[in-house]
mmCIF file of C-alpha atoms in Angstrom:
data_model
loop_
_atom_site.group_PDB
_atom_site.id
_atom_site.type_symbol
_atom_site.label_atom_id
_atom_site.label_comp_id
_atom_site.label_asym_id
_atom_site.label_seq_id
_atom_site.Cartn_x
_atom_site.Cartn_y
_atom_site.Cartn_z
ATOM 1 C CA MET A 1 14.988 -33.656 25.384
ATOM 2 C CA ASP A 2 15.974 -35.454 28.242
ATOM 3 C CA TRP A 3 18.247 -32.208 29.159
ATOM 4 C CA GLY A 4 18.637 -31.031 32.837
ATOM 5 C CA LEU A 5 17.896 -26.705 33.245
ATOM 6 C CA ASP A 6 22.138 -26.879 33.845
ATOM 7 C CA LYS A 7 22.465 -27.848 30.023
ATOM 8 C CA VAL A 8 19.679 -26.096 28.255
ATOM 9 C CA ALA A 9 20.512 -22.670 29.720
ATOM 10 C CA VAL A 10 23.250 -22.340 27.518
ATOM 11 C CA VAL A 11 21.154 -22.700 24.495
ATOM 12 C CA CYS A 12 21.415 -19.189 22.721
ATOM 13 C CA ALA A 13 18.064 -19.140 21.909
ATOM 14 C CA PHE A 14 16.816 -19.775 25.485
ATOM 15 C CA GLN A 15 18.868 -17.536 27.221
ATOM 16 C CA ARG A 16 17.870 -14.316 25.110
ATOM 17 C CA SER A 17 14.561 -15.571 25.458
ATOM 18 C CA LEU A 18 14.688 -15.323 28.603
ATOM 19 C CA ARG A 19 15.634 -11.603 28.441
ATOM 20 C CA ASP A 20 12.907 -10.973 25.951
ATOM 21 C CA ILE A 21 10.421 -12.883 27.723
ATOM 22 C CA ALA A 22 11.319 -10.625 31.329
ATOM 23 C CA GLU A 23 11.571 -7.894 29.493
ATOM 24 C CA LEU A 24 7.881 -8.483 28.536
ATOM 25 C CA TYR A 25 7.190 -8.726 32.475
ATOM 26 C CA GLY A 26 8.899 -6.418 34.001
ATOM 27 C CA CYS A 27 10.737 -8.904 36.414
ATOM 28 C CA GLU A 28 14.126 -10.517 36.721
ATOM 29 C CA SER A 29 15.950 -11.829 34.101
ATOM 30 C CA SER A 30 16.147 -15.512 35.455
ATOM 31 C CA LEU A 31 13.759 -18.284 34.836
ATOM 32 C CA CYS A 32 13.047 -17.863 38.897
ATOM 33 C CA GLY A 33 11.685 -14.929 38.797
ATOM 34 C CA ILE A 34 9.705 -15.555 35.423
ATOM 35 C CA GLU A 35 8.455 -18.168 37.433
ATOM 36 C CA GLU A 36 7.835 -16.227 40.508
ATOM 37 C CA TYR A 37 6.040 -13.678 37.746
ATOM 38 C CA ARG A 38 3.538 -15.975 36.483
ATOM 39 C CA ARG A 39 2.473 -17.590 39.472
ATOM 40 C CA CYS A 40 2.151 -14.189 41.487
ATOM 41 C CA SER A 41 -0.202 -13.135 37.796
ATOM 42 C CA GLY A 42 -2.246 -16.204 36.834
ATOM 43 C CA LEU A 43 -2.387 -17.853 33.196
ATOM 44 C CA GLN A 44 -5.087 -15.163 32.115
ATOM 45 C CA SER A 45 -3.757 -12.835 33.059
ATOM 46 C CA ILE A 46 -0.046 -13.088 31.142
ATOM 47 C CA SER A 47 -1.655 -14.532 28.546
ATOM 48 C CA SER A 48 -3.911 -11.362 27.941
ATOM 49 C CA ILE A 49 -0.414 -9.392 28.165
ATOM 50 C CA CYS A 50 1.905 -11.811 25.779
ATOM 51 C CA PHE A 51 -0.726 -11.611 23.122
ATOM 52 C CA LYS A 52 -1.336 -8.172 23.219
ATOM 53 C CA ALA A 53 2.296 -7.115 22.617
ATOM 54 C CA SER A 54 1.949 -9.599 19.738
ATOM 55 C CA ARG A 55 -0.730 -7.539 18.179
ATOM 56 C CA PHE A 56 -2.520 -10.341 16.583
ATOM 57 C CA VAL A 57 -5.762 -10.087 14.221
ATOM 58 C CA ALA A 58 -6.193 -13.844 13.563
ATOM 59 C CA ILE A 59 -5.218 -17.050 15.723
ATOM 60 C CA LEU A 60 -5.169 -20.518 13.269
ATOM 61 C CA ILE A 61 -5.312 -23.191 16.812
ATOM 62 C CA ASP A 62 -3.844 -26.813 16.315
ATOM 63 C CA ASP A 63 -6.407 -27.642 18.798
ATOM 64 C CA GLY A 64 -5.485 -31.456 17.877
ATOM 65 C CA ILE A 65 -2.135 -31.373 19.947
ATOM 66 C CA GLU A 66 -3.033 -33.292 24.103
ATOM 67 C CA PHE A 67 -2.177 -31.825 27.594
ATOM 68 C CA ASP A 68 -2.796 -32.304 30.807
ATOM 69 C CA LYS A 69 -3.858 -28.873 31.488
ATOM 70 C CA LYS A 70 -5.543 -28.290 28.539
ATOM 71 C CA HIS A 71 -8.397 -25.298 28.224
ATOM 72 C CA GLU A 72 -11.442 -25.839 25.671
ATOM 73 C CA ILE A 73 -11.280 -24.012 22.480
ATOM 74 C CA GLU A 74 -13.969 -21.878 23.893
ATOM 75 C CA TRP A 75 -11.550 -20.511 26.193
ATOM 76 C CA HIS A 76 -9.817 -18.602 24.251
ATOM 77 C CA ARG A 77 -13.360 -16.425 24.213
ATOM 78 C CA ASN A 78 -11.361 -14.071 26.796
ATOM 79 C CA PHE A 79 -8.850 -12.920 23.962
ATOM 80 C CA ALA A 80 -11.193 -13.015 20.335
ATOM 81 C CA PRO A 81 -14.294 -14.533 18.767
ATOM 82 C CA VAL A 82 -13.599 -17.998 17.917
ATOM 83 C CA VAL A 83 -14.875 -19.458 14.315
ATOM 84 C CA ASP A 84 -16.323 -22.874 14.223
ATOM 85 C CA LYS A 85 -14.564 -23.146 11.221
ATOM 86 C CA ILE A 86 -11.744 -25.943 10.303
ATOM 87 C CA TYR A 87 -8.862 -24.064 8.249
ATOM 88 C CA SER A 88 -6.685 -26.427 7.361
ATOM 89 C CA LEU A 89 -5.468 -30.405 7.617
ATOM 90 C CA LYS A 90 -1.898 -30.929 9.267
ATOM 91 C CA SER A 91 0.696 -34.058 8.742
ATOM 92 C CA ILE A 92 3.157 -35.106 10.855
ATOM 93 C CA ALA A 93 4.012 -38.089 8.586
ATOM 94 C CA ALA A 94 8.009 -36.721 8.664
ATOM 95 C CA TYR A 95 7.585 -37.511 12.401
ATOM 96 C CA ARG A 96 6.552 -41.159 12.044
ATOM 97 C CA SER A 97 7.481 -42.640 8.366
ATOM 98 C CA GLY A 98 8.917 -39.880 6.497
ATOM 99 C CA LEU A 99 8.348 -37.748 3.878
ATOM 100 C CA GLU A 100 8.598 -39.981 0.620
ATOM 101 C CA ILE A 101 5.034 -41.012 0.283
ATOM 102 C CA ASN A 102 4.106 -43.438 -1.274
ATOM 103 C CA THR A 103 1.335 -42.062 -3.612
ATOM 104 C CA LYS A 104 0.467 -45.674 -4.841
ATOM 105 C CA VAL A 105 -0.321 -47.185 -1.490
ATOM 106 C CA THR A 106 -3.835 -49.846 -1.739
ATOM 107 C CA ARG A 107 -6.211 -49.541 1.080
ATOM 108 C CA ASN A 108 -4.947 -53.638 1.535
ATOM 109 C CA GLU A 109 -1.618 -52.264 2.172
ATOM 110 C CA ALA A 110 -2.612 -50.204 4.841
ATOM 111 C CA GLN A 111 -5.288 -52.603 6.183
ATOM 112 C CA VAL A 112 -2.276 -54.603 6.817
ATOM 113 C CA GLY A 113 -0.113 -52.222 8.496
ATOM 114 C CA LEU A 114 -3.180 -50.872 10.588
ATOM 115 C CA ASP A 115 -3.003 -54.837 12.664
ATOM 116 C CA GLU A 116 0.281 -54.778 12.949
ATOM 117 C CA VAL A 117 -0.091 -51.468 14.890
ATOM 118 C CA LEU A 118 -3.108 -52.842 16.658
ATOM 119 C CA HIS A 119 -1.290 -56.388 17.209
ATOM 120 C CA ALA A 120 1.678 -54.559 19.096
ATOM 121 C CA GLY A 121 0.584 -53.585 22.025
ATOM 122 C CA SER A 122 -0.431 -50.077 23.952
ATOM 123 C CA PRO A 123 0.193 -48.049 23.950
ATOM 124 C CA ALA A 124 -0.049 -47.664 20.069
ATOM 125 C CA ARG A 125 2.314 -45.621 18.087
ATOM 126 C CA ILE A 126 1.664 -46.153 14.282
ATOM 127 C CA THR A 127 4.631 -45.985 12.851
ATOM 128 C CA ASN A 128 3.915 -48.173 9.720
ATOM 129 C CA LYS A 129 4.478 -46.733 6.734
ATOM 130 C CA ASN A 130 2.361 -48.233 4.054
ATOM 131 C CA PHE A 131 -0.617 -46.446 6.871
ATOM 132 C CA ILE A 132 0.322 -43.405 7.469
ATOM 133 C CA ASP A 133 0.688 -43.258 3.727
ATOM 134 C CA TYR A 134 -2.384 -44.491 3.000
ATOM 135 C CA LEU A 135 -3.908 -42.026 5.447
ATOM 136 C CA PHE A 136 -2.024 -38.755 4.216
ATOM 137 C CA MET A 137 -3.117 -39.373 0.627
ATOM 138 C CA GLN A 138 -6.250 -39.763 1.375
ATOM 139 C CA SER A 139 -6.059 -36.943 4.101
ATOM 140 C CA LEU A 140 -4.872 -34.577 0.882
ATOM 141 C CA GLU A 141 -8.165 -36.045 -1.486
ATOM 142 C CA VAL A 142 -10.186 -34.736 1.873
ATOM 143 C CA ALA A 143 -8.077 -31.279 1.849
ATOM 144 C CA LEU A 144 -8.738 -31.012 -2.042
ATOM 145 C CA GLN A 145 -12.175 -31.670 -1.864
ATOM 146 C CA PHE A 146 -13.256 -29.122 0.116
ATOM 147 C CA ASP A 147 -10.192 -26.495 -0.163
ATOM 148 C CA LEU A 148 -8.098 -26.882 2.279
ATOM 149 C CA PRO A 149 -4.692 -26.496 1.939
ATOM 150 C CA MET A 150 -2.306 -28.752 4.028
ATOM 151 C CA GLN A 151 0.179 -28.549 6.547
ATOM 152 C CA ILE A 152 3.337 -30.728 6.325
ATOM 153 C CA HIS A 153 5.976 -31.154 8.966
ATOM 154 C CA THR A 154 8.937 -30.537 7.880
ATOM 155 C CA GLY A 155 12.979 -30.217 8.753
ATOM 156 C CA PHE A 156 14.139 -30.444 12.874
ATOM 157 C CA GLY A 157 11.862 -31.857 15.852
ATOM 158 C CA ASP A 158 12.073 -33.791 18.283
ATOM 159 C CA LYS A 159 14.128 -36.657 19.337
ATOM 160 C CA ASP A 160 12.125 -39.094 17.708
ATOM 161 C CA LEU A 161 12.734 -37.407 14.238
ATOM 162 C CA ASP A 162 14.495 -39.434 12.021
ATOM 163 C CA LEU A 163 15.706 -36.156 10.183
ATOM 164 C CA ARG A 164 17.496 -37.805 7.177
ATOM 165 C CA LEU A 165 13.580 -38.848 6.370
ATOM 166 C CA SER A 166 12.305 -35.168 6.519
ATOM 167 C CA ASN A 167 14.030 -33.159 4.247
ATOM 168 C CA PRO A 168 11.072 -32.364 1.872
ATOM 169 C CA LEU A 169 12.801 -33.088 -1.241
ATOM 170 C CA HIS A 170 11.503 -36.683 0.031
ATOM 171 C CA LEU A 171 7.424 -35.378 -1.671
ATOM 172 C CA ARG A 172 9.095 -35.089 -4.861
ATOM 173 C CA MET A 173 6.606 -38.237 -5.926
ATOM 174 C CA LEU A 174 3.426 -36.804 -4.449
ATOM 175 C CA LEU A 175 4.305 -33.276 -6.097
ATOM 176 C CA GLU A 176 4.161 -34.694 -9.496
ATOM 177 C CA ASP A 177 1.078 -36.443 -8.861
ATOM 178 C CA ASN A 178 -1.179 -34.750 -11.266
ATOM 179 C CA ARG A 179 -3.892 -35.571 -8.558
ATOM 180 C CA PHE A 180 -2.606 -32.902 -6.547
ATOM 181 C CA SER A 181 -1.184 -29.899 -9.122
ATOM 182 C CA LYS A 182 -3.984 -27.920 -7.526
ATOM 183 C CA SER A 183 -3.077 -28.840 -4.304
ATOM 184 C CA ARG A 184 -2.665 -26.110 -1.685
ATOM 185 C CA ILE A 185 0.262 -27.374 0.814
ATOM 186 C CA VAL A 186 3.058 -25.293 3.133
ATOM 187 C CA LEU A 187 6.213 -27.105 4.301
ATOM 188 C CA LEU A 188 6.554 -25.916 7.718
ATOM 189 C CA HIS A 189 9.409 -25.054 10.327
ATOM 190 C CA ALA A 190 11.157 -23.374 7.029
ATOM 191 C CA SER A 191 12.584 -27.183 6.592
ATOM 192 C CA TYR A 192 15.494 -26.207 8.857
ATOM 193 C CA PRO A 193 18.220 -27.182 8.481
ATOM 194 C CA PHE A 194 16.732 -27.797 4.181
ATOM 195 C CA SER A 195 15.536 -23.979 4.000
ATOM 196 C CA LYS A 196 17.094 -24.052 0.765
ATOM 197 C CA GLU A 197 15.465 -27.628 -0.615
ATOM 198 C CA ALA A 198 12.151 -26.390 0.509
ATOM 199 C CA SER A 199 13.139 -22.801 -1.308
ATOM 200 C CA TYR A 200 13.448 -24.071 -4.500
ATOM 201 C CA LEU A 201 10.291 -26.366 -4.315
ATOM 202 C CA ALA A 202 8.270 -23.320 -4.085
ATOM 203 C CA SER A 203 10.166 -22.415 -6.920
ATOM 204 C CA VAL A 204 9.173 -24.823 -9.176
ATOM 205 C CA TYR A 205 5.978 -26.067 -7.865
ATOM 206 C CA GLN A 206 3.105 -24.069 -7.708
ATOM 207 C CA GLN A 207 1.324 -25.930 -5.412
ATOM 208 C CA VAL A 208 4.186 -25.758 -2.682
ATOM 209 C CA TYR A 209 3.935 -22.695 0.040
ATOM 210 C CA LEU A 210 7.009 -22.715 2.823
ATOM 211 C CA ASP A 211 6.373 -20.754 6.930
ATOM 212 C CA PHE A 212 9.216 -20.116 8.871
ATOM 213 C CA GLY A 213 7.731 -21.060 12.207
ATOM 214 C CA LEU A 214 10.141 -22.810 14.448
ATOM 215 C CA ALA A 215 12.886 -21.558 13.420
ATOM 216 C CA VAL A 216 12.193 -17.952 14.436
ATOM 217 C CA PRO A 217 12.569 -17.270 17.455
ATOM 218 C CA LYS A 218 14.327 -21.256 17.979
ATOM 219 C CA LEU A 219 17.280 -21.042 16.517
ATOM 220 C CA SER A 220 20.055 -18.348 17.607
ATOM 221 C CA VAL A 221 19.720 -14.900 15.798
ATOM 222 C CA HIS A 222 21.836 -15.505 12.843
ATOM 223 C CA GLY A 223 20.632 -19.254 12.120
ATOM 224 C CA MET A 224 16.702 -17.221 12.273
ATOM 225 C CA ILE A 225 18.477 -15.044 9.562
ATOM 226 C CA SER A 226 20.167 -17.253 7.760
ATOM 227 C CA SER A 227 17.372 -19.495 7.268
ATOM 228 C CA VAL A 228 15.068 -17.063 6.013
ATOM 229 C CA LYS A 229 17.148 -16.111 3.509
ATOM 230 C CA GLU A 230 17.609 -19.072 1.928
ATOM 231 C CA LEU A 231 13.833 -19.696 1.844
ATOM 232 C CA LEU A 232 13.274 -16.175 -0.092
ATOM 233 C CA GLU A 233 16.703 -17.278 -2.346
ATOM 234 C CA LEU A 234 14.090 -18.788 -4.668
ATOM 235 C CA ALA A 235 10.904 -19.075 -2.989
ATOM 236 C CA PRO A 236 8.510 -16.301 -4.255
ATOM 237 C CA ILE A 237 7.870 -13.832 -1.764
ATOM 238 C CA LYS A 238 3.967 -14.715 -1.763
ATOM 239 C CA LYS A 239 4.553 -17.800 -0.973
ATOM 240 C CA VAL A 240 7.115 -17.613 1.956
ATOM 241 C CA MET A 241 4.093 -16.884 5.722
ATOM 242 C CA PHE A 242 5.276 -16.065 9.568
ATOM 243 C CA SER A 243 3.690 -18.224 11.965
ATOM 244 C CA THR A 244 4.966 -18.345 15.577
ATOM 245 C CA ASP A 245 4.541 -22.758 16.452
ATOM 246 C CA GLY A 246 3.770 -21.613 19.483
ATOM 247 C CA TYR A 247 2.235 -24.110 21.693
ATOM 248 C CA ALA A 248 0.903 -24.779 25.374
ATOM 249 C CA PHE A 249 2.736 -21.857 26.750
ATOM 250 C CA PRO A 250 1.231 -18.114 25.617
ATOM 251 C CA GLU A 251 4.899 -16.310 26.336
ATOM 252 C CA THR A 252 5.332 -18.826 22.993
ATOM 253 C CA PHE A 253 3.785 -16.942 20.851
ATOM 254 C CA TYR A 254 5.153 -13.734 21.955
ATOM 255 C CA LEU A 255 8.480 -14.853 21.249
ATOM 256 C CA GLY A 256 7.314 -16.018 17.829
ATOM 257 C CA ALA A 257 5.985 -13.125 16.875
ATOM 258 C CA ASN A 258 8.604 -10.708 18.554
ATOM 259 C CA ARG A 259 11.578 -12.092 17.156
ATOM 260 C CA ALA A 260 9.680 -12.760 13.531
ATOM 261 C CA ARG A 261 9.348 -8.817 13.358
ATOM 262 C CA LYS A 262 13.026 -8.228 14.105
ATOM 263 C CA VAL A 263 14.471 -10.932 11.764
ATOM 264 C CA VAL A 264 12.321 -9.871 8.795
ATOM 265 C CA PHE A 265 13.217 -6.871 9.323
ATOM 266 C CA SER A 266 17.095 -7.650 9.245
ATOM 267 C CA VAL A 267 16.768 -9.735 6.045
ATOM 268 C CA LEU A 268 15.025 -6.857 3.912
ATOM 269 C CA ARG A 269 17.129 -4.323 4.693
ATOM 270 C CA ASP A 270 19.686 -6.283 3.440
ATOM 271 C CA ALA A 271 17.373 -7.298 0.381
ATOM 272 C CA CYS A 272 17.482 -3.541 -0.178
ATOM 273 C CA ILE A 273 21.149 -2.507 0.610
ATOM 274 C CA ASP A 274 22.408 -5.851 -1.959
ATOM 275 C CA GLY A 275 19.446 -4.560 -4.437
ATOM 276 C CA ASP A 276 17.169 -7.480 -4.225
ATOM 277 C CA LEU A 277 14.606 -5.009 -2.864
ATOM 278 C CA SER A 278 13.522 -1.684 -3.189
ATOM 279 C CA ILE A 279 11.967 -0.183 -0.234
ATOM 280 C CA PRO A 280 8.358 0.054 -1.649
ATOM 281 C CA GLU A 281 8.789 -3.264 -2.710
ATOM 282 C CA ALA A 282 10.566 -4.827 0.791
ATOM 283 C CA ILE A 283 7.373 -2.830 2.338
ATOM 284 C CA GLU A 284 5.008 -4.690 -0.133
ATOM 285 C CA ALA A 285 6.748 -8.214 1.361
ATOM 286 C CA VAL A 286 6.565 -6.691 4.606
ATOM 287 C CA LYS A 287 2.592 -6.900 4.023
ATOM 288 C CA ASP A 288 2.727 -10.250 2.236
ATOM 289 C CA ILE A 289 4.850 -12.391 4.462
ATOM 290 C CA PHE A 290 2.915 -11.819 7.616
ATOM 291 C CA THR A 291 -0.412 -11.201 6.459
ATOM 292 C CA GLU A 292 -1.454 -11.305 3.307
ATOM 293 C CA ASN A 293 0.119 -14.298 1.863
ATOM 294 C CA ALA A 294 -1.482 -16.286 4.998
ATOM 295 C CA ARG A 295 -4.661 -14.886 4.935
ATOM 296 C CA LYS A 296 -4.898 -16.164 0.728
ATOM 297 C CA PHE A 297 -3.693 -19.644 1.434
ATOM 298 C CA TYR A 298 -6.034 -20.303 3.991
ATOM 299 C CA ARG A 299 -8.799 -18.533 2.453
ATOM 300 C CA ILE A 300 -9.695 -16.272 5.987
ATOM 301 C CA ASN A 301 -12.130 -13.587 5.233
ATOM 302 C CA LEU A 302 -10.882 -10.786 7.033
ATOM 303 C CA ASP A 303 -9.936 -6.747 6.247
ATOM 304 C CA VAL A 304 -6.170 -5.681 8.385
ATOM 305 C CA LYS A 305 -5.687 -2.121 8.428
ATOM 306 C CA HIS A 306 -1.990 -1.787 7.285
ATOM 307 C CA PHE A 307 0.559 1.009 8.609
ATOM 308 C CA ASP A 308 0.431 3.967 5.886
ATOM 309 C CA SER A 309 4.386 3.884 4.948
ATOM 310 C CA LYS A 310 3.848 5.658 2.099
ATOM 311 C CA THR A 311 3.759 9.195 4.504
ATOM 312 C CA ASN A 312 7.118 7.933 6.040
ATOM 313 C CA ILE A 313 9.181 7.741 3.182
ATOM 314 C CA SER A 314 10.951 10.697 2.764
ATOM 315 C CA ASN A 315 12.097 11.194 -1.119
ATOM 316 C CA ASN A 316 15.624 13.081 0.705
ATOM 317 C CA PHE A 317 17.772 10.091 -0.332
ATOM 318 C CA LYS A 318 17.436 9.776 -4.021
ATOM 319 C CA LYS A 319 19.858 8.872 -5.944
ATOM 320 C CA MET A 320 23.014 10.651 -6.927
ATOM 321 C CA GLU A 321 23.800 11.999 -10.269
ATOM 322 C CA THR A 322 27.457 12.245 -10.812
ATOM 323 C CA ASP A 323 26.924 13.657 -14.068
ATOM 324 C CA ALA A 324 25.961 17.581 -12.371
ATOM 325 C CA LEU A 325 29.722 17.225 -10.491
ATOM 326 C CA GLN A 326 32.907 19.337 -11.537
ATOM 327 C CA PRO A 327 35.140 16.687 -13.177
ATOM 328 C CA ASP A 328 38.208 18.182 -12.352
ATOM 329 C CA VAL A 329 37.129 17.804 -8.489
ATOM 330 C CA ALA A 330 39.658 15.573 -7.304
ATOM 331 C CA LEU A 331 39.850 16.678 -3.774
ATOM 332 C CA VAL A 332 37.113 15.968 -0.594
ATOM 333 C CA ARG A 333 37.263 17.831 2.395
ATOM 334 C CA ILE A 334 35.708 15.186 5.728
ATOM 335 C CA ILE A 335 34.296 16.694 8.734
ATOM 336 C CA TRP A 336 33.212 14.957 11.606
ATOM 337 C CA VAL A 337 32.714 14.617 15.204
ATOM 338 C CA ASP A 338 34.689 11.661 16.769
ATOM 339 C CA ALA A 339 33.514 9.351 20.256
ATOM 340 C CA SER A 340 35.332 12.443 22.267
ATOM 341 C CA GLY A 341 33.290 15.517 21.049
ATOM 342 C CA GLN A 342 36.865 16.659 18.728
ATOM 343 C CA HIS A 343 36.392 17.396 15.364
ATOM 344 C CA ARG A 344 38.295 16.243 13.091
ATOM 345 C CA CYS A 345 38.675 16.919 9.506
ATOM 346 C CA ARG A 346 40.526 15.464 6.455
ATOM 347 C CA VAL A 347 41.049 16.194 2.708
ATOM 348 C CA SER A 348 41.600 13.141 0.152
ATOM 349 C CA TYR A 349 42.338 12.700 -3.638
ATOM 350 C CA LEU A 350 39.169 10.628 -4.103
ATOM 351 C CA SER A 351 37.326 9.310 -7.579
ATOM 352 C CA ILE A 352 34.465 11.328 -7.108
ATOM 353 C CA SER A 353 32.099 7.720 -8.782
ATOM 354 C CA ILE A 354 33.474 5.996 -5.892
ATOM 355 C CA PHE A 355 32.341 9.439 -3.301
ATOM 356 C CA SER A 356 29.062 9.203 -5.178
ATOM 357 C CA ASN A 357 28.154 5.755 -4.207
ATOM 358 C CA PHE A 358 28.996 5.083 -0.550
ATOM 359 C CA TRP A 359 27.345 8.897 0.137
ATOM 360 C CA VAL A 360 24.419 6.702 -1.755
ATOM 361 C CA GLN A 361 24.485 3.442 0.186
ATOM 362 C CA ILE A 362 24.857 5.032 3.306
ATOM 363 C CA LEU A 363 22.197 7.148 3.318
ATOM 364 C CA THR A 364 19.910 4.214 1.525
ATOM 365 C CA SER A 365 20.936 2.262 4.222
ATOM 366 C CA LEU A 366 19.308 4.534 7.034
ATOM 367 C CA GLU A 367 16.590 5.475 5.044
ATOM 368 C CA VAL A 368 16.047 1.235 5.061
ATOM 369 C CA TRP A 369 16.299 0.767 8.532
ATOM 370 C CA GLN A 370 14.244 3.501 9.393
ATOM 371 C CA THR A 371 11.724 2.240 7.302
ATOM 372 C CA MET A 372 11.405 -1.348 7.867
ATOM 373 C CA ARG A 373 12.295 -1.380 11.332
ATOM 374 C CA LYS A 374 8.800 0.698 11.788
ATOM 375 C CA LEU A 375 6.911 -0.814 9.296
ATOM 376 C CA CYS A 376 8.392 -4.289 10.895
ATOM 377 C CA GLN A 377 7.305 -2.552 14.470
ATOM 378 C CA LEU A 378 3.286 -1.797 13.641
ATOM 379 C CA SER A 379 2.403 -4.776 11.183
ATOM 380 C CA GLU A 380 0.202 -6.866 12.590
ATOM 381 C CA LEU A 381 0.218 -10.064 12.516
ATOM 382 C CA MET A 382 -2.102 -12.575 10.519
ATOM 383 C CA LEU A 383 -1.260 -15.938 11.621
ATOM 384 C CA MET A 384 0.352 -18.706 14.173
ATOM 385 C CA ASP A 385 0.260 -22.324 15.029
ATOM 386 C CA SER A 386 0.183 -24.716 17.405
ATOM 387 C CA THR A 387 2.561 -28.146 17.149
ATOM 388 C CA SER A 388 0.094 -31.154 16.193
ATOM 389 C CA ALA A 389 -1.535 -33.251 14.016
ATOM 390 C CA ILE A 390 -5.071 -33.234 13.107
#
């Protein structure tokens, strides 16, 4: 976007990110303060700080994107061993011609499209739909042949993207094609603002998976939580994955990891309180979303030691049985300490069942909050990626 910093600075996510980065670095919470810290510390130092705080156990890097000062892949050996292997292909067809892929496009039609691109002069920008669709179909066939997944950009992005064409529902023709029923396709960026549509596709097509990188941490807190909740409305939990969508700057990786832990905690806590999940089920969901789903989807052969949650869940807050209460109890005395430190007391007529259910909700909420927050904070993350096309 061609916005000045005076406009960017009033975006919720930008202000929140400045505070998060400043807290990590221990510097002044301002753009100038962070820039000064970066200048004095150097790239390798701040990269080490961000990656260590993020606690990644594996990183998938898209090295297809070009930057003026981009380091080669070998530079990352300073932080982790480099595996010389391709784990996925990626498409940004949504940016150029949209997601309504013509699965029957011919080689001749693609050749005509390529000739148009070449005759348009330089710098060439590939936007011809037939050519892009043909490349997409060929890439998907290669991915299937070599047992590789395909990442597909969906939803919002830069201003050169027509949002109307990036709705994942446009992929229906492709998903109905029997040739690709065994493919592994992941829709990136929570497909925002089409998160519900993405959730539906993942629920009805076995080859469709979801990734909420970029939506987290790009949106407001409410937007991030709402988007992830919408993904989980229909999609199986084992099809929803974390990523940072980090690129260029090490802070983007940290922001994605840090905020994702908080968002997933909030979403799963609410799911427990609402009764959608039990606490043990939510704990398994944390492991799946942050690590296991990506490890299995990308066929990453890596042992991950998860936080042992079983020893951290008490059995004190089991559901209260009202049958044992005396049926003639009609008064309830409540004693508490107010904000001024004074003891207060109130005696009220109260339905036994309402009273019991009220305290079950309070105690369950505390149990969920304590357990899920600890698990999300200690969880190690499997996946991050940068934004580009291969």
